[in-house]
Every structure is written in C-alpha cells, then in structure tokens.
Amino acid sequence: MPAWVVPALAALPLWGFLYLGIFGERPVEGEVAVSGAEVYSRNCASCHGATGGGGVGPPLADGASVDVFPDEADHIEWVKTGSQPFRGQPYGAEGTIATGNMPGFEATLSEEEIQAVVAYERESL
Ligand code: HEC
C-alpha cells in the first residue's frame, strides 16, 4: 500500500461527516419556506410572463387573478386541475371561456408549493 493511502483512508469517516453536514440535514416538514416567486418563475412564467404580464396565458399581475378567483380556494383548485376540463366552458368570476391550454399542477407541485405560488400571484405579482 503506498504511504499516502493510509491517511486518505483514515480521513474517510471525516468525509462521511462532511457529506452528512451538507446533504444530511433535511428541513423539517412544515418549516420549509417555499418561495412562491421561485415556483412561479419555474412553472408559470413561460405562459403568464415573468412579471405576470401575460403571454399564452392571460395576465395575472395587479390583482387580475383575484378578480377571476375572489375566493383563494378556487384559485388553488384551478392550479391543481388546470383548464383542460373547462375547455370551451366559462370559468371564474368573469365567465371567461377556457381554451383548455393550462396544465394542472396537482401531480408536479406539492400542496405547499401550490399555496405559495397562489399567494404570490394574489399578493406580489
Ligand atoms: C402552458 C401554459 C400555461 C402554464 C404553464 C400555466 N398557465 Fe395558467 N393559464 C393558461 C391559460 C391558457 C389560461 C386561461 C384558461 C384557458 O384558456 O384555458 C390560464 C389561466 C390561469 C389563471 C386564471 C387567470 C385568468 O385571468 O383567467 C390563473 C390564476 C393561472 N392560470 C395560474 C397559473 C399558475 C399558478 C401557473 C403555474 C403553477 C400557471 N397558471 C401555469 C396557461 C398556462
């Protein structure tokens, strides 16, 4: 065995601790601070615009999403379901006819992420 291997092996447990220090500590469920802005820019901005100005999807900025969904629970349901089931039908308080082009996010985003992005759209966009 070359002489350098011995200290390298001796240091292995130390690497183990360093690894745990970096990756081992998971935040406790419920204490995770999910960023609505981050969820928005990853999942919604491509259609609704980086600042909510609209694109493929309608504008959401300046409280537009609150006008459509005065009740936050309806807004949350909408993001989970997407608009496919409403294609050709009116939705929301303004009776807009849905194109069906918004995907649902129930399978890809957690409950916390959906709540965070909805709060972001309602309060910060
Ligand atoms: C692939 C494009 C696309 C993506 C991605 C998308 N949306 Fe939409 N969204 C739409 C379309 C299109 C509509 C209008 C409904 C329709 O035509 O079916 C809409 C409507 C909405 C509305 C209602 C606003 C209104 O004025 O009618 C809200 C709120 C909303 N989206 C939130 C979100 C959120 C939150 C995300 C990300 C988690 C998201 N959307 C991602 C396309 C998208």
PDB file of C-alpha atoms and ligand atoms in Angstrom:
ATOM      1  CA  MET A   1       0.000   0.000   0.000  1.00  0.00           C
ATOM      2  CA  PRO A   2       1.523   3.397  -0.906  1.00  0.00           C
ATOM      3  CA  ALA A   3       2.150   5.586   2.104  1.00  0.00           C
ATOM      4  CA  TRP A   4      -0.429   8.236   1.120  1.00  0.00           C
ATOM      5  CA  VAL A   5      -3.298   5.766   1.125  1.00  0.00           C
ATOM      6  CA  VAL A   6      -3.223   5.365   4.905  1.00  0.00           C
ATOM      7  CA  PRO A   7      -4.058   8.987   5.806  1.00  0.00           C
ATOM      8  CA  ALA A   8      -6.594   9.050   2.986  1.00  0.00           C
ATOM      9  CA  LEU A   9      -8.354   6.015   4.447  1.00  0.00           C
ATOM     10  CA  ALA A  10      -8.101   7.431   7.943  1.00  0.00           C
ATOM     11  CA  ALA A  11      -9.898  10.533   6.712  1.00  0.00           C
ATOM     12  CA  LEU A  12     -12.845   8.588   5.243  1.00  0.00           C
ATOM     13  CA  PRO A  13     -15.115   8.880   8.297  1.00  0.00           C
ATOM     14  CA  LEU A  14     -14.449  12.616   8.228  1.00  0.00           C
ATOM     15  CA  TRP A  15     -15.729  12.754   4.650  1.00  0.00           C
ATOM     16  CA  GLY A  16     -18.775  10.907   5.829  1.00  0.00           C
ATOM     17  CA  PHE A  17     -19.475  13.619   8.374  1.00  0.00           C
ATOM     18  CA  LEU A  18     -18.879  16.390   5.883  1.00  0.00           C
ATOM     19  CA  TYR A  19     -21.249  14.703   3.443  1.00  0.00           C
ATOM     20  CA  LEU A  20     -23.951  14.419   6.103  1.00  0.00           C
ATOM     21  CA  GLY A  21     -23.365  18.023   7.054  1.00  0.00           C
ATOM     22  CA  ILE A  22     -24.033  19.147   3.503  1.00  0.00           C
ATOM     23  CA  PHE A  23     -26.763  16.757   2.420  1.00  0.00           C
ATOM     24  CA  GLY A  24     -27.921  15.019   5.556  1.00  0.00           C
ATOM     25  CA  GLU A  25     -29.936  17.729   7.230  1.00  0.00           C
ATOM     26  CA  ARG A  26     -33.347  17.888   5.688  1.00  0.00           C
ATOM     27  CA  PRO A  27     -35.639  20.711   6.768  1.00  0.00           C
ATOM     28  CA  VAL A  28     -38.483  19.526   8.969  1.00  0.00           C
ATOM     29  CA  GLU A  29     -41.798  19.212   7.131  1.00  0.00           C
ATOM     30  CA  GLY A  30     -43.946  22.271   7.715  1.00  0.00           C
ATOM     31  CA  GLU A  31     -40.962  24.510   8.329  1.00  0.00           C
ATOM     32  CA  VAL A  32     -39.952  24.595   4.684  1.00  0.00           C
ATOM     33  CA  ALA A  33     -40.034  28.100   3.366  1.00  0.00           C
ATOM     34  CA  VAL A  34     -41.259  27.560  -0.177  1.00  0.00           C
ATOM     35  CA  SER A  35     -40.722  30.590  -2.363  1.00  0.00           C
ATOM     36  CA  GLY A  36     -43.822  31.422  -4.389  1.00  0.00           C
ATOM     37  CA  ALA A  37     -41.726  33.592  -6.690  1.00  0.00           C
ATOM     38  CA  GLU A  38     -39.453  30.662  -7.475  1.00  0.00           C
ATOM     39  CA  VAL A  39     -42.350  28.265  -8.079  1.00  0.00           C
ATOM     40  CA  TYR A  40     -43.892  30.903 -10.351  1.00  0.00           C
ATOM     41  CA  SER A  41     -40.787  31.506 -12.438  1.00  0.00           C
ATOM     42  CA  ARG A  42     -40.197  27.768 -12.928  1.00  0.00           C
ATOM     43  CA  ASN A  43     -43.771  26.699 -13.688  1.00  0.00           C
ATOM     44  CA  CYS A  44     -45.948  29.624 -14.697  1.00  0.00           C
ATOM     45  CA  ALA A  45     -43.830  32.420 -16.155  1.00  0.00           C
ATOM     46  CA  SER A  46     -43.439  30.666 -19.524  1.00  0.00           C
ATOM     47  CA  CYS A  47     -47.143  31.225 -20.226  1.00  0.00           C
ATOM     48  CA  HIS A  48     -48.118  34.086 -17.925  1.00  0.00           C
ATOM     49  CA  GLY A  49     -44.982  36.227 -18.343  1.00  0.00           C
ATOM     50  CA  ALA A  50     -42.043  36.775 -15.982  1.00  0.00           C
ATOM     51  CA  THR A  51     -43.878  39.617 -14.253  1.00  0.00           C
ATOM     52  CA  GLY A  52     -47.394  38.325 -14.848  1.00  0.00           C
ATOM     53  CA  GLY A  53     -47.990  40.454 -17.936  1.00  0.00           C
ATOM     54  CA  GLY A  54     -49.443  37.530 -19.857  1.00  0.00           C
ATOM     55  CA  GLY A  55     -48.458  35.535 -22.947  1.00  0.00           C
ATOM     56  CA  VAL A  56     -50.063  32.249 -23.946  1.00  0.00           C
ATOM     57  CA  GLY A  57     -51.945  32.608 -20.662  1.00  0.00           C
ATOM     58  CA  PRO A  58     -53.810  35.722 -19.517  1.00  0.00           C
ATOM     59  CA  PRO A  59     -52.118  38.453 -17.442  1.00  0.00           C
ATOM     60  CA  LEU A  60     -52.100  37.772 -13.700  1.00  0.00           C
ATOM     61  CA  ALA A  61     -50.425  40.948 -12.460  1.00  0.00           C
ATOM     62  CA  ASP A  62     -52.037  43.719 -10.435  1.00  0.00           C
ATOM     63  CA  GLY A  63     -54.607  41.504  -8.786  1.00  0.00           C
ATOM     64  CA  ALA A  64     -56.015  40.075 -12.050  1.00  0.00           C
ATOM     65  CA  SER A  65     -56.065  36.579 -10.559  1.00  0.00           C
ATOM     66  CA  VAL A  66     -58.043  37.861  -7.544  1.00  0.00           C
ATOM     67  CA  ASP A  67     -60.655  39.342  -9.912  1.00  0.00           C
ATOM     68  CA  VAL A  68     -61.069  35.950 -11.567  1.00  0.00           C
ATOM     69  CA  PHE A  69     -60.930  33.925  -8.339  1.00  0.00           C
ATOM     70  CA  PRO A  70     -62.139  36.133  -5.463  1.00  0.00           C
ATOM     71  CA  ASP A  71     -62.052  33.020  -3.275  1.00  0.00           C
ATOM     72  CA  GLU A  72     -58.472  31.818  -2.812  1.00  0.00           C
ATOM     73  CA  ALA A  73     -59.662  28.198  -2.508  1.00  0.00           C
ATOM     74  CA  ASP A  74     -60.997  28.354  -6.093  1.00  0.00           C
ATOM     75  CA  HIS A  75     -57.647  29.704  -7.273  1.00  0.00           C
ATOM     76  CA  ILE A  76     -55.871  26.773  -5.577  1.00  0.00           C
ATOM     77  CA  GLU A  77     -58.297  24.268  -7.156  1.00  0.00           C
ATOM     78  CA  TRP A  78     -57.715  25.836 -10.563  1.00  0.00           C
ATOM     79  CA  VAL A  79     -53.937  25.484 -10.336  1.00  0.00           C
ATOM     80  CA  LYS A  80     -54.300  21.854  -9.270  1.00  0.00           C
ATOM     81  CA  THR A  81     -56.757  20.938 -12.025  1.00  0.00           C
ATOM     82  CA  GLY A  82     -55.615  23.198 -14.846  1.00  0.00           C
ATOM     83  CA  SER A  83     -58.054  24.341 -17.505  1.00  0.00           C
ATOM     84  CA  GLN A  84     -58.359  21.202 -19.644  1.00  0.00           C
ATOM     85  CA  PRO A  85     -61.612  20.054 -18.014  1.00  0.00           C
ATOM     86  CA  PHE A  86     -63.111  23.507 -18.725  1.00  0.00           C
ATOM     87  CA  ARG A  87     -62.240  23.704 -22.421  1.00  0.00           C
ATOM     88  CA  GLY A  88     -64.944  25.683 -24.223  1.00  0.00           C
ATOM     89  CA  GLN A  89     -66.694  26.477 -20.932  1.00  0.00           C
ATOM     90  CA  PRO A  90     -66.819  29.596 -18.785  1.00  0.00           C
ATOM     91  CA  TYR A  91     -64.714  29.683 -15.616  1.00  0.00           C
ATOM     92  CA  GLY A  92     -64.073  32.146 -12.791  1.00  0.00           C
ATOM     93  CA  ALA A  93     -65.943  35.259 -11.738  1.00  0.00           C
ATOM     94  CA  GLU A  94     -65.677  36.822 -15.184  1.00  0.00           C
ATOM     95  CA  GLY A  95     -67.061  33.819 -17.066  1.00  0.00           C
ATOM     96  CA  THR A  96     -64.033  33.607 -19.367  1.00  0.00           C
ATOM     97  CA  ILE A  97     -64.222  30.783 -21.908  1.00  0.00           C
ATOM     98  CA  ALA A  98     -61.312  28.391 -21.339  1.00  0.00           C
ATOM     99  CA  THR A  99     -59.088  27.309 -24.212  1.00  0.00           C
ATOM    100  CA  GLY A 100     -58.009  24.305 -22.139  1.00  0.00           C
ATOM    101  CA  ASN A 101     -54.352  25.210 -22.574  1.00  0.00           C
ATOM    102  CA  MET A 102     -53.294  25.341 -18.927  1.00  0.00           C
ATOM    103  CA  PRO A 103     -51.877  22.131 -17.461  1.00  0.00           C
ATOM    104  CA  GLY A 104     -52.852  21.022 -13.959  1.00  0.00           C
ATOM    105  CA  PHE A 105     -50.108  21.017 -11.330  1.00  0.00           C
ATOM    106  CA  GLU A 106     -51.508  18.625  -8.770  1.00  0.00           C
ATOM    107  CA  ALA A 107     -49.092  15.877  -9.771  1.00  0.00           C
ATOM    108  CA  THR A 108     -45.970  18.016 -10.125  1.00  0.00           C
ATOM    109  CA  LEU A 109     -46.207  20.573  -7.303  1.00  0.00           C
ATOM    110  CA  SER A 110     -46.652  19.932  -3.581  1.00  0.00           C
ATOM    111  CA  GLU A 111     -49.537  21.419  -1.600  1.00  0.00           C
ATOM    112  CA  GLU A 112     -47.072  23.947  -0.078  1.00  0.00           C
ATOM    113  CA  GLU A 113     -45.754  24.947  -3.498  1.00  0.00           C
ATOM    114  CA  ILE A 114     -49.268  25.476  -4.842  1.00  0.00           C
ATOM    115  CA  GLN A 115     -50.270  27.553  -1.816  1.00  0.00           C
ATOM    116  CA  ALA A 116     -47.076  29.597  -2.117  1.00  0.00           C
ATOM    117  CA  VAL A 117     -47.467  30.308  -5.831  1.00  0.00           C
ATOM    118  CA  VAL A 118     -51.137  31.230  -5.409  1.00  0.00           C
ATOM    119  CA  ALA A 119     -50.281  33.641  -2.578  1.00  0.00           C
ATOM    120  CA  TYR A 120     -47.529  35.103  -4.765  1.00  0.00           C
ATOM    121  CA  GLU A 121     -49.907  35.633  -7.699  1.00  0.00           C
ATOM    122  CA  ARG A 122     -52.528  37.239  -5.473  1.00  0.00           C
ATOM    123  CA  GLU A 123     -50.278  39.465  -3.397  1.00  0.00           C
ATOM    124  CA  SER A 124     -46.963  40.088  -5.115  1.00  0.00           C
ATOM    125  CA  LEU A 125     -47.394  39.989  -8.885  1.00  0.00           C
TER     126      LEU A 125
HETATM  127  C1  HEC B   1     -48.863  26.072 -20.888  1.00  0.00           C
HETATM  128  C2  HEC B   1     -49.294  27.384 -20.489  1.00  0.00           C
HETATM  129  C3  HEC B   1     -49.628  27.676 -19.049  1.00  0.00           C
HETATM  130  C4  HEC B   1     -48.893  27.428 -17.919  1.00  0.00           C
HETATM  131  C5  HEC B   1     -47.533  26.728 -17.829  1.00  0.00           C
HETATM  132  C6  HEC B   1     -49.639  27.969 -16.815  1.00  0.00           C
HETATM  133  N1  HEC B   1     -50.803  28.523 -17.247  1.00  0.00           N
HETATM  134 FE1  HEC B   1     -52.224  29.461 -16.101  1.00  0.00          FE
HETATM  135  N2  HEC B   1     -53.362  29.723 -17.740  1.00  0.00           N
HETATM  136  C7  HEC B   1     -53.050  29.359 -19.034  1.00  0.00           C
HETATM  137  C8  HEC B   1     -54.174  29.628 -19.914  1.00  0.00           C
HETATM  138  C9  HEC B   1     -54.221  29.368 -21.412  1.00  0.00           C
HETATM  139  C10 HEC B   1     -55.178  30.195 -19.102  1.00  0.00           C
HETATM  140  C11 HEC B   1     -56.592  30.651 -19.499  1.00  0.00           C
HETATM  141  C12 HEC B   1     -57.524  29.476 -19.412  1.00  0.00           C
HETATM  142  C13 HEC B   1     -57.698  28.752 -20.738  1.00  0.00           C
HETATM  143  O1  HEC B   1     -57.697  29.407 -21.803  1.00  0.00           O
HETATM  144  O2  HEC B   1     -57.822  27.519 -20.724  1.00  0.00           O
HETATM  145  C14 HEC B   1     -54.626  30.263 -17.741  1.00  0.00           C
HETATM  146  C15 HEC B   1     -55.295  30.813 -16.668  1.00  0.00           C
HETATM  147  C16 HEC B   1     -54.779  30.948 -15.402  1.00  0.00           C
HETATM  148  C17 HEC B   1     -55.444  31.643 -14.311  1.00  0.00           C
HETATM  149  C18 HEC B   1     -56.765  32.379 -14.409  1.00  0.00           C
HETATM  150  C19 HEC B   1     -56.480  33.812 -14.842  1.00  0.00           C
HETATM  151  C20 HEC B   1     -57.473  34.407 -15.756  1.00  0.00           C
HETATM  152  O3  HEC B   1     -57.439  35.652 -15.944  1.00  0.00           O
HETATM  153  O4  HEC B   1     -58.306  33.710 -16.347  1.00  0.00           O
HETATM  154  C21 HEC B   1     -54.630  31.536 -13.226  1.00  0.00           C
HETATM  155  C22 HEC B   1     -54.859  32.096 -11.822  1.00  0.00           C
HETATM  156  C23 HEC B   1     -53.479  30.762 -13.631  1.00  0.00           C
HETATM  157  N3  HEC B   1     -53.589  30.441 -14.967  1.00  0.00           N
HETATM  158  C24 HEC B   1     -52.437  30.409 -12.811  1.00  0.00           C
HETATM  159  C25 HEC B   1     -51.328  29.656 -13.200  1.00  0.00           C
HETATM  160  C26 HEC B   1     -50.292  29.208 -12.304  1.00  0.00           C
HETATM  161  C27 HEC B   1     -50.242  29.458 -10.808  1.00  0.00           C
HETATM  162  C28 HEC B   1     -49.391  28.518 -13.064  1.00  0.00           C
HETATM  163  C29 HEC B   1     -48.123  27.839 -12.605  1.00  0.00           C
HETATM  164  C30 HEC B   1     -48.188  26.962 -11.456  1.00  0.00           C
HETATM  165  C31 HEC B   1     -49.869  28.532 -14.434  1.00  0.00           C
HETATM  166  N4  HEC B   1     -51.041  29.220 -14.467  1.00  0.00           N
HETATM  167  C32 HEC B   1     -49.207  27.923 -15.498  1.00  0.00           C
HETATM  168  C33 HEC B   1     -51.868  28.781 -19.455  1.00  0.00           C
HETATM  169  C34 HEC B   1     -50.829  28.371 -18.613  1.00  0.00           C
END
